[in-house]
């Protein structure tokens, strides 16, 4: 984490929590994280719980995000939700291109790019996920994969808009597996992502963009991860479903800069 960039910790609840479970979780969480105003805190419940969570968050510094969106503004797209609908539901953030969407719902870098343009136009803050599979890492092509995802995903975005983007580096082999990338490995890929962004958008913009690490972030590894120079936050899956764990993650202490 760098003092120039405000850390951002986001919880991806995936397909978990009914409305009442969601309300209980954010009620517990709000008392745990009330004192942290030097960092952004985001929860991304399923669509069906957004309305239940929204009024509870009004009393806290916690922001609301969604896990997916469609790129069109409206129309005959059965089952989809538009950026304007997310704004209307009180969202400020939206996750794009999560590996589970790429893997199970055929999401591509081109789709992510369309969504990104639409989301920025609507005034939402996108969290764009990138990351390699285990076989890609073992084949030594992590940087090829990640740079393709960044170059296509962020193609045609102007510099001012790009500063608002959050990138989440999530190695697929570390998601939900209990296997975390070492802080050094995670930071190396995040630094490579920043270098790629520098080539596309220039140093001031690349220095402003926040890059999260995601993949089995837990209370016992968050401090070391957040102490790394190019890691500006965490995207948290499993541990974001437990108020105590997510509260502790939000309360990270970066051990080195
Ligand atoms: C995620 O879903 O984005 C994620 C990182 O999950 P987990 O923390 O459970 O690995």
PDB file of C-alpha atoms and ligand atoms in Angstrom:
ATOM      1  CA  UNK A   1       0.000   0.000   0.000  1.00  0.00           C
ATOM      2  CA  UNK A   2       1.187   3.488  -0.810  1.00  0.00           C
ATOM      3  CA  UNK A   3       0.274   6.563   1.208  1.00  0.00           C
ATOM      4  CA  UNK A   4      -0.839   8.298  -2.031  1.00  0.00           C
ATOM      5  CA  UNK A   5      -3.642   5.770  -2.553  1.00  0.00           C
ATOM      6  CA  UNK A   6      -6.575   5.216  -0.187  1.00  0.00           C
ATOM      7  CA  UNK A   7      -6.834   1.531   0.716  1.00  0.00           C
ATOM      8  CA  UNK A   8     -10.046  -0.210  -0.312  1.00  0.00           C
ATOM      9  CA  UNK A   9     -11.303  -3.441   1.224  1.00  0.00           C
ATOM     10  CA  UNK A  10     -14.266  -5.051  -0.533  1.00  0.00           C
ATOM     11  CA  UNK A  11     -16.310  -8.096   0.409  1.00  0.00           C
ATOM     12  CA  UNK A  12     -17.696 -10.284  -2.380  1.00  0.00           C
ATOM     13  CA  UNK A  13     -20.537 -12.259  -0.819  1.00  0.00           C
ATOM     14  CA  UNK A  14     -21.075 -14.335  -3.982  1.00  0.00           C
ATOM     15  CA  UNK A  15     -24.379 -16.294  -3.949  1.00  0.00           C
ATOM     16  CA  UNK A  16     -24.767 -16.245  -0.175  1.00  0.00           C
ATOM     17  CA  UNK A  17     -27.195 -14.606   2.282  1.00  0.00           C
ATOM     18  CA  UNK A  18     -30.927 -14.099   2.265  1.00  0.00           C
ATOM     19  CA  UNK A  19     -32.249 -10.625   3.095  1.00  0.00           C
ATOM     20  CA  UNK A  20     -32.414 -11.322   6.833  1.00  0.00           C
ATOM     21  CA  UNK A  21     -28.962 -12.958   6.906  1.00  0.00           C
ATOM     22  CA  UNK A  22     -27.580  -9.993   4.983  1.00  0.00           C
ATOM     23  CA  UNK A  23     -29.114  -7.501   7.425  1.00  0.00           C
ATOM     24  CA  UNK A  24     -27.669  -9.390  10.392  1.00  0.00           C
ATOM     25  CA  UNK A  25     -24.190  -9.462   8.837  1.00  0.00           C
ATOM     26  CA  UNK A  26     -24.039  -5.730   8.050  1.00  0.00           C
ATOM     27  CA  UNK A  27     -25.470  -4.833  11.450  1.00  0.00           C
ATOM     28  CA  UNK A  28     -22.677  -6.823  13.120  1.00  0.00           C
ATOM     29  CA  UNK A  29     -20.097  -5.424  10.762  1.00  0.00           C
ATOM     30  CA  UNK A  30     -21.036  -1.783  11.155  1.00  0.00           C
ATOM     31  CA  UNK A  31     -20.116  -1.685  14.833  1.00  0.00           C
ATOM     32  CA  UNK A  32     -16.789  -3.420  14.125  1.00  0.00           C
ATOM     33  CA  UNK A  33     -15.602  -1.060  11.396  1.00  0.00           C
ATOM     34  CA  UNK A  34     -17.075   2.272  12.565  1.00  0.00           C
ATOM     35  CA  UNK A  35     -13.700   3.740  13.547  1.00  0.00           C
ATOM     36  CA  UNK A  36     -11.860   3.202  10.255  1.00  0.00           C
ATOM     37  CA  UNK A  37     -12.359   6.314   8.157  1.00  0.00           C
ATOM     38  CA  UNK A  38      -8.938   6.273   6.476  1.00  0.00           C
ATOM     39  CA  UNK A  39      -9.939   3.339   4.256  1.00  0.00           C
ATOM     40  CA  UNK A  40     -12.826   2.516   1.944  1.00  0.00           C
ATOM     41  CA  UNK A  41     -15.028  -0.397   2.933  1.00  0.00           C
ATOM     42  CA  UNK A  42     -17.386  -2.014   0.425  1.00  0.00           C
ATOM     43  CA  UNK A  43     -19.810  -4.934   0.664  1.00  0.00           C
ATOM     44  CA  UNK A  44     -21.165  -6.628  -2.464  1.00  0.00           C
ATOM     45  CA  UNK A  45     -24.257  -8.677  -1.569  1.00  0.00           C
ATOM     46  CA  UNK A  46     -26.313 -10.580  -4.141  1.00  0.00           C
ATOM     47  CA  UNK A  47     -28.795  -8.379  -6.070  1.00  0.00           C
ATOM     48  CA  UNK A  48     -31.727  -9.619  -3.983  1.00  0.00           C
ATOM     49  CA  UNK A  49     -30.191  -8.305  -0.726  1.00  0.00           C
ATOM     50  CA  UNK A  50     -29.165  -4.830  -1.956  1.00  0.00           C
ATOM     51  CA  UNK A  51     -32.403  -3.198  -0.790  1.00  0.00           C
ATOM     52  CA  UNK A  52     -32.218  -4.825   2.647  1.00  0.00           C
ATOM     53  CA  UNK A  53     -28.614  -3.758   3.200  1.00  0.00           C
ATOM     54  CA  UNK A  54     -28.817  -0.195   1.803  1.00  0.00           C
ATOM     55  CA  UNK A  55     -30.637   1.556   4.724  1.00  0.00           C
ATOM     56  CA  UNK A  56     -28.408  -0.134   7.333  1.00  0.00           C
ATOM     57  CA  UNK A  57     -25.282   1.159   5.591  1.00  0.00           C
ATOM     58  CA  UNK A  58     -26.617   4.734   5.640  1.00  0.00           C
ATOM     59  CA  UNK A  59     -25.553   4.994   9.278  1.00  0.00           C
ATOM     60  CA  UNK A  60     -22.026   3.695   8.578  1.00  0.00           C
ATOM     61  CA  UNK A  61     -19.101   4.496   6.323  1.00  0.00           C
ATOM     62  CA  UNK A  62     -19.586   1.217   4.462  1.00  0.00           C
ATOM     63  CA  UNK A  63     -20.383   1.465   0.726  1.00  0.00           C
ATOM     64  CA  UNK A  64     -22.560  -0.796  -1.359  1.00  0.00           C
ATOM     65  CA  UNK A  65     -21.457  -2.693  -4.449  1.00  0.00           C
ATOM     66  CA  UNK A  66     -22.877  -5.297  -6.830  1.00  0.00           C
ATOM     67  CA  UNK A  67     -21.221  -8.417  -8.225  1.00  0.00           C
ATOM     68  CA  UNK A  68     -22.115  -8.039 -11.896  1.00  0.00           C
ATOM     69  CA  UNK A  69     -23.908  -5.767 -14.362  1.00  0.00           C
ATOM     70  CA  UNK A  70     -24.962  -5.671 -18.007  1.00  0.00           C
ATOM     71  CA  UNK A  71     -23.485  -3.117 -20.411  1.00  0.00           C
ATOM     72  CA  UNK A  72     -26.755  -1.958 -21.961  1.00  0.00           C
ATOM     73  CA  UNK A  73     -28.795   0.816 -20.343  1.00  0.00           C
ATOM     74  CA  UNK A  74     -32.135  -0.950 -20.787  1.00  0.00           C
ATOM     75  CA  UNK A  75     -33.903  -3.333 -23.136  1.00  0.00           C
ATOM     76  CA  UNK A  76     -34.896  -6.910 -23.815  1.00  0.00           C
ATOM     77  CA  UNK A  77     -32.139  -8.629 -21.843  1.00  0.00           C
ATOM     78  CA  UNK A  78     -33.977 -11.078 -19.623  1.00  0.00           C
ATOM     79  CA  UNK A  79     -32.319 -11.652 -16.289  1.00  0.00           C
ATOM     80  CA  UNK A  80     -29.885  -8.742 -16.573  1.00  0.00           C
ATOM     81  CA  UNK A  81     -29.426  -5.570 -14.507  1.00  0.00           C
ATOM     82  CA  UNK A  82     -28.206  -2.217 -15.890  1.00  0.00           C
ATOM     83  CA  UNK A  83     -25.702   0.238 -14.374  1.00  0.00           C
ATOM     84  CA  UNK A  84     -28.515   2.790 -13.839  1.00  0.00           C
ATOM     85  CA  UNK A  85     -30.511   0.151 -11.923  1.00  0.00           C
ATOM     86  CA  UNK A  86     -27.522  -0.438  -9.645  1.00  0.00           C
ATOM     87  CA  UNK A  87     -27.215   3.308  -9.016  1.00  0.00           C
ATOM     88  CA  UNK A  88     -30.920   3.405  -8.270  1.00  0.00           C
ATOM     89  CA  UNK A  89     -30.458   0.548  -5.770  1.00  0.00           C
ATOM     90  CA  UNK A  90     -27.832   2.622  -3.935  1.00  0.00           C
ATOM     91  CA  UNK A  91     -24.681   0.996  -5.287  1.00  0.00           C
ATOM     92  CA  UNK A  92     -21.458   2.943  -5.742  1.00  0.00           C
ATOM     93  CA  UNK A  93     -19.271   0.013  -6.851  1.00  0.00           C
ATOM     94  CA  UNK A  94     -19.571  -3.027  -9.081  1.00  0.00           C
ATOM     95  CA  UNK A  95     -17.314  -6.061  -9.574  1.00  0.00           C
ATOM     96  CA  UNK A  96     -16.537  -6.821 -13.243  1.00  0.00           C
ATOM     97  CA  UNK A  97     -15.034  -9.937 -14.783  1.00  0.00           C
ATOM     98  CA  UNK A  98     -14.760 -12.031 -11.628  1.00  0.00           C
ATOM     99  CA  UNK A  99     -13.084 -15.340 -12.497  1.00  0.00           C
ATOM    100  CA  UNK A 100     -16.262 -17.234 -11.570  1.00  0.00           C
ATOM    101  CA  UNK A 101     -18.160 -15.221 -14.180  1.00  0.00           C
ATOM    102  CA  UNK A 102     -15.413 -15.845 -16.725  1.00  0.00           C
ATOM    103  CA  UNK A 103     -15.357 -19.564 -15.901  1.00  0.00           C
ATOM    104  CA  UNK A 104     -19.082 -20.353 -15.497  1.00  0.00           C
ATOM    105  CA  UNK A 105     -20.808 -17.618 -17.528  1.00  0.00           C
ATOM    106  CA  UNK A 106     -18.468 -17.256 -20.498  1.00  0.00           C
ATOM    107  CA  UNK A 107     -17.492 -13.697 -19.671  1.00  0.00           C
ATOM    108  CA  UNK A 108     -14.673 -12.408 -21.889  1.00  0.00           C
ATOM    109  CA  UNK A 109     -12.223  -9.519 -21.806  1.00  0.00           C
ATOM    110  CA  UNK A 110     -14.335  -7.877 -24.536  1.00  0.00           C
ATOM    111  CA  UNK A 111     -17.472  -8.145 -22.370  1.00  0.00           C
ATOM    112  CA  UNK A 112     -15.572  -6.701 -19.430  1.00  0.00           C
ATOM    113  CA  UNK A 113     -14.525  -3.767 -21.624  1.00  0.00           C
ATOM    114  CA  UNK A 114     -18.132  -3.064 -22.702  1.00  0.00           C
ATOM    115  CA  UNK A 115     -19.290  -3.263 -19.096  1.00  0.00           C
ATOM    116  CA  UNK A 116     -16.461  -1.030 -17.916  1.00  0.00           C
ATOM    117  CA  UNK A 117     -17.353   1.765 -20.363  1.00  0.00           C
ATOM    118  CA  UNK A 118     -21.016   1.592 -19.437  1.00  0.00           C
ATOM    119  CA  UNK A 119     -20.339   1.519 -15.696  1.00  0.00           C
ATOM    120  CA  UNK A 120     -17.960   4.500 -15.806  1.00  0.00           C
ATOM    121  CA  UNK A 121     -20.521   6.457 -17.819  1.00  0.00           C
ATOM    122  CA  UNK A 122     -23.120   5.735 -15.141  1.00  0.00           C
ATOM    123  CA  UNK A 123     -20.790   6.980 -12.384  1.00  0.00           C
ATOM    124  CA  UNK A 124     -20.174   3.651 -10.670  1.00  0.00           C
ATOM    125  CA  UNK A 125     -16.702   2.610  -9.470  1.00  0.00           C
ATOM    126  CA  UNK A 126     -15.666  -0.612 -11.208  1.00  0.00           C
ATOM    127  CA  UNK A 127     -13.589  -3.335  -9.561  1.00  0.00           C
ATOM    128  CA  UNK A 128     -12.071  -5.130 -12.560  1.00  0.00           C
ATOM    129  CA  UNK A 129     -10.846  -8.650 -11.748  1.00  0.00           C
ATOM    130  CA  UNK A 130      -7.886 -10.232 -13.512  1.00  0.00           C
ATOM    131  CA  UNK A 131      -5.743 -13.251 -12.728  1.00  0.00           C
ATOM    132  CA  UNK A 132      -4.224 -16.444 -14.043  1.00  0.00           C
ATOM    133  CA  UNK A 133      -5.245 -20.082 -13.576  1.00  0.00           C
ATOM    134  CA  UNK A 134      -2.955 -22.640 -11.944  1.00  0.00           C
ATOM    135  CA  UNK A 135      -1.953 -24.139 -15.290  1.00  0.00           C
ATOM    136  CA  UNK A 136      -1.165 -20.685 -16.670  1.00  0.00           C
ATOM    137  CA  UNK A 137       0.994 -19.919 -13.634  1.00  0.00           C
ATOM    138  CA  UNK A 138       2.785 -23.255 -13.959  1.00  0.00           C
ATOM    139  CA  UNK A 139       3.347 -22.609 -17.666  1.00  0.00           C
ATOM    140  CA  UNK A 140       5.019 -19.298 -16.733  1.00  0.00           C
ATOM    141  CA  UNK A 141       2.511 -17.155 -18.629  1.00  0.00           C
ATOM    142  CA  UNK A 142       1.003 -15.163 -15.737  1.00  0.00           C
ATOM    143  CA  UNK A 143       2.202 -11.832 -17.117  1.00  0.00           C
ATOM    144  CA  UNK A 144       0.974 -12.633 -20.646  1.00  0.00           C
ATOM    145  CA  UNK A 145      -2.490 -13.507 -19.339  1.00  0.00           C
ATOM    146  CA  UNK A 146      -2.778 -10.565 -16.979  1.00  0.00           C
ATOM    147  CA  UNK A 147      -1.506  -8.007 -19.494  1.00  0.00           C
ATOM    148  CA  UNK A 148      -4.021  -9.285 -22.090  1.00  0.00           C
ATOM    149  CA  UNK A 149      -6.847  -8.961 -19.554  1.00  0.00           C
ATOM    150  CA  UNK A 150      -5.773  -5.404 -18.680  1.00  0.00           C
ATOM    151  CA  UNK A 151      -5.119  -4.270 -22.263  1.00  0.00           C
ATOM    152  CA  UNK A 152      -8.415  -5.552 -23.689  1.00  0.00           C
ATOM    153  CA  UNK A 153     -10.416  -4.924 -20.526  1.00  0.00           C
ATOM    154  CA  UNK A 154      -9.348  -1.271 -20.284  1.00  0.00           C
ATOM    155  CA  UNK A 155      -9.077  -0.554 -24.007  1.00  0.00           C
ATOM    156  CA  UNK A 156     -10.302   2.913 -25.010  1.00  0.00           C
ATOM    157  CA  UNK A 157     -10.737   4.283 -21.477  1.00  0.00           C
ATOM    158  CA  UNK A 158      -9.672   7.921 -21.113  1.00  0.00           C
ATOM    159  CA  UNK A 159      -7.168   8.907 -18.439  1.00  0.00           C
ATOM    160  CA  UNK A 160      -9.586  10.809 -16.161  1.00  0.00           C
ATOM    161  CA  UNK A 161     -12.054   7.902 -16.063  1.00  0.00           C
ATOM    162  CA  UNK A 162      -9.273   5.346 -15.640  1.00  0.00           C
ATOM    163  CA  UNK A 163      -8.195   6.905 -12.320  1.00  0.00           C
ATOM    164  CA  UNK A 164     -11.504   5.766 -10.793  1.00  0.00           C
ATOM    165  CA  UNK A 165     -10.972   2.110 -11.716  1.00  0.00           C
ATOM    166  CA  UNK A 166      -9.963  -0.429  -9.089  1.00  0.00           C
ATOM    167  CA  UNK A 167      -8.154  -3.521 -10.376  1.00  0.00           C
ATOM    168  CA  UNK A 168      -8.382  -6.744  -8.364  1.00  0.00           C
ATOM    169  CA  UNK A 169      -5.545  -9.175  -8.995  1.00  0.00           C
ATOM    170  CA  UNK A 170      -7.037 -12.566  -8.138  1.00  0.00           C
ATOM    171  CA  UNK A 171      -4.987 -15.630  -9.045  1.00  0.00           C
ATOM    172  CA  UNK A 172      -7.693 -18.227  -9.728  1.00  0.00           C
ATOM    173  CA  UNK A 173      -5.804 -20.954  -7.878  1.00  0.00           C
ATOM    174  CA  UNK A 174      -5.985 -18.882  -4.687  1.00  0.00           C
ATOM    175  CA  UNK A 175      -9.740 -18.180  -4.759  1.00  0.00           C
ATOM    176  CA  UNK A 176     -11.695 -20.143  -2.173  1.00  0.00           C
ATOM    177  CA  UNK A 177      -8.874 -22.674  -1.860  1.00  0.00           C
ATOM    178  CA  UNK A 178      -7.140 -21.478   1.294  1.00  0.00           C
ATOM    179  CA  UNK A 179      -3.988 -21.080  -0.828  1.00  0.00           C
ATOM    180  CA  UNK A 180      -2.795 -17.483  -0.806  1.00  0.00           C
ATOM    181  CA  UNK A 181      -0.154 -16.067  -3.084  1.00  0.00           C
ATOM    182  CA  UNK A 182       2.821 -15.028  -0.953  1.00  0.00           C
ATOM    183  CA  UNK A 183       2.867 -11.297  -0.348  1.00  0.00           C
ATOM    184  CA  UNK A 184       6.011 -11.067  -2.506  1.00  0.00           C
ATOM    185  CA  UNK A 185       4.444 -12.968  -5.433  1.00  0.00           C
ATOM    186  CA  UNK A 186       1.173 -11.035  -5.204  1.00  0.00           C
ATOM    187  CA  UNK A 187       3.028  -7.737  -5.052  1.00  0.00           C
ATOM    188  CA  UNK A 188       5.184  -8.656  -8.050  1.00  0.00           C
ATOM    189  CA  UNK A 189       2.094  -9.222 -10.221  1.00  0.00           C
ATOM    190  CA  UNK A 190       0.422  -6.054  -8.884  1.00  0.00           C
ATOM    191  CA  UNK A 191       3.600  -4.098  -9.744  1.00  0.00           C
ATOM    192  CA  UNK A 192       3.541  -5.655 -13.219  1.00  0.00           C
ATOM    193  CA  UNK A 193      -0.104  -4.591 -13.609  1.00  0.00           C
ATOM    194  CA  UNK A 194       0.880  -1.033 -12.662  1.00  0.00           C
ATOM    195  CA  UNK A 195       3.670  -1.133 -15.230  1.00  0.00           C
ATOM    196  CA  UNK A 196       1.171  -2.256 -17.872  1.00  0.00           C
ATOM    197  CA  UNK A 197      -1.150   0.586 -16.851  1.00  0.00           C
ATOM    198  CA  UNK A 198       1.762   3.025 -17.053  1.00  0.00           C
ATOM    199  CA  UNK A 199       2.395   1.954 -20.640  1.00  0.00           C
ATOM    200  CA  UNK A 200      -1.280   2.456 -21.516  1.00  0.00           C
ATOM    201  CA  UNK A 201      -2.178   5.569 -19.530  1.00  0.00           C
ATOM    202  CA  UNK A 202       1.018   7.209 -18.240  1.00  0.00           C
ATOM    203  CA  UNK A 203       2.582   7.354 -14.777  1.00  0.00           C
ATOM    204  CA  UNK A 204       0.221   9.806 -12.985  1.00  0.00           C
ATOM    205  CA  UNK A 205      -2.826   7.729 -13.900  1.00  0.00           C
ATOM    206  CA  UNK A 206      -1.181   4.366 -13.166  1.00  0.00           C
ATOM    207  CA  UNK A 207      -0.013   5.725  -9.793  1.00  0.00           C
ATOM    208  CA  UNK A 208      -3.575   6.757  -8.938  1.00  0.00           C
ATOM    209  CA  UNK A 209      -5.234   3.440  -9.782  1.00  0.00           C
ATOM    210  CA  UNK A 210      -5.769   1.157  -6.810  1.00  0.00           C
ATOM    211  CA  UNK A 211      -4.867  -2.506  -7.165  1.00  0.00           C
ATOM    212  CA  UNK A 212      -6.365  -5.033  -4.760  1.00  0.00           C
ATOM    213  CA  UNK A 213      -5.187  -8.549  -4.110  1.00  0.00           C
ATOM    214  CA  UNK A 214      -7.827 -11.264  -3.792  1.00  0.00           C
ATOM    215  CA  UNK A 215      -7.557 -14.981  -3.072  1.00  0.00           C
ATOM    216  CA  UNK A 216      -8.024 -16.453   0.410  1.00  0.00           C
ATOM    217  CA  UNK A 217      -7.361 -13.172   2.206  1.00  0.00           C
ATOM    218  CA  UNK A 218      -7.819 -13.838   5.923  1.00  0.00           C
ATOM    219  CA  UNK A 219      -7.206 -12.053   9.232  1.00  0.00           C
ATOM    220  CA  UNK A 220      -3.813 -13.755   9.542  1.00  0.00           C
ATOM    221  CA  UNK A 221      -2.384 -12.787   6.142  1.00  0.00           C
ATOM    222  CA  UNK A 222      -3.921  -9.381   5.460  1.00  0.00           C
ATOM    223  CA  UNK A 223      -1.311  -7.322   7.314  1.00  0.00           C
ATOM    224  CA  UNK A 224       1.583  -8.697   5.296  1.00  0.00           C
ATOM    225  CA  UNK A 225      -0.297  -8.371   2.006  1.00  0.00           C
ATOM    226  CA  UNK A 226      -1.268  -4.772   2.782  1.00  0.00           C
ATOM    227  CA  UNK A 227       2.329  -3.992   3.729  1.00  0.00           C
ATOM    228  CA  UNK A 228       3.364  -4.533   0.096  1.00  0.00           C
ATOM    229  CA  UNK A 229       4.143  -1.488  -2.029  1.00  0.00           C
ATOM    230  CA  UNK A 230       1.725  -2.144  -4.905  1.00  0.00           C
ATOM    231  CA  UNK A 231      -1.181  -3.762  -3.029  1.00  0.00           C
ATOM    232  CA  UNK A 232      -3.756  -1.105  -2.163  1.00  0.00           C
ATOM    233  CA  UNK A 233      -6.567  -3.259  -0.874  1.00  0.00           C
ATOM    234  CA  UNK A 234      -8.207  -6.646  -0.780  1.00  0.00           C
ATOM    235  CA  UNK A 235     -11.147  -8.292  -2.493  1.00  0.00           C
ATOM    236  CA  UNK A 236     -12.378 -10.819   0.038  1.00  0.00           C
ATOM    237  CA  UNK A 237     -14.714 -13.741  -0.644  1.00  0.00           C
ATOM    238  CA  UNK A 238     -15.218 -16.383   2.057  1.00  0.00           C
ATOM    239  CA  UNK A 239     -13.918 -14.307   4.971  1.00  0.00           C
ATOM    240  CA  UNK A 240     -16.279 -11.425   4.110  1.00  0.00           C
ATOM    241  CA  UNK A 241     -19.233 -13.601   5.187  1.00  0.00           C
ATOM    242  CA  UNK A 242     -18.075 -13.579   8.806  1.00  0.00           C
ATOM    243  CA  UNK A 243     -18.369 -10.210  10.543  1.00  0.00           C
ATOM    244  CA  UNK A 244     -15.438 -10.820  12.904  1.00  0.00           C
ATOM    245  CA  UNK A 245     -13.088 -11.923  10.118  1.00  0.00           C
ATOM    246  CA  UNK A 246     -14.068  -9.149   7.724  1.00  0.00           C
ATOM    247  CA  UNK A 247     -13.886  -6.602  10.562  1.00  0.00           C
ATOM    248  CA  UNK A 248     -10.345  -7.752  11.342  1.00  0.00           C
ATOM    249  CA  UNK A 249      -9.380  -7.608   7.645  1.00  0.00           C
ATOM    250  CA  UNK A 250     -10.746  -4.063   7.370  1.00  0.00           C
ATOM    251  CA  UNK A 251      -8.703  -3.207  10.471  1.00  0.00           C
ATOM    252  CA  UNK A 252      -5.417  -4.370   8.886  1.00  0.00           C
ATOM    253  CA  UNK A 253      -2.170  -2.802  10.021  1.00  0.00           C
ATOM    254  CA  UNK A 254       0.324  -2.483   7.197  1.00  0.00           C
ATOM    255  CA  UNK A 255       3.639  -3.679   8.601  1.00  0.00           C
ATOM    256  CA  UNK A 256       5.933  -2.155   5.986  1.00  0.00           C
ATOM    257  CA  UNK A 257       5.601   0.363   3.179  1.00  0.00           C
TER     258      UNK A 257
HETATM  259  C1  LIG B   1     -13.292 -13.766  -4.400  1.00  0.00           C
HETATM  260  O1  LIG B   1     -14.339 -14.358  -4.525  1.00  0.00           O
HETATM  261  O2  LIG B   1     -13.104 -12.727  -5.028  1.00  0.00           O
HETATM  262  C2  LIG B   1     -12.285 -14.309  -3.481  1.00  0.00           C
HETATM  263  C3  LIG B   1     -11.106 -13.760  -3.461  1.00  0.00           C
HETATM  264  O3  LIG B   1     -12.673 -15.395  -2.697  1.00  0.00           O
HETATM  265  P1  LIG B   1     -11.871 -16.004  -1.422  1.00  0.00           P
HETATM  266  O4  LIG B   1     -11.475 -14.822  -0.555  1.00  0.00           O
HETATM  267  O5  LIG B   1     -12.872 -16.880  -0.749  1.00  0.00           O
HETATM  268  O6  LIG B   1     -10.686 -16.721  -1.944  1.00  0.00           O
END
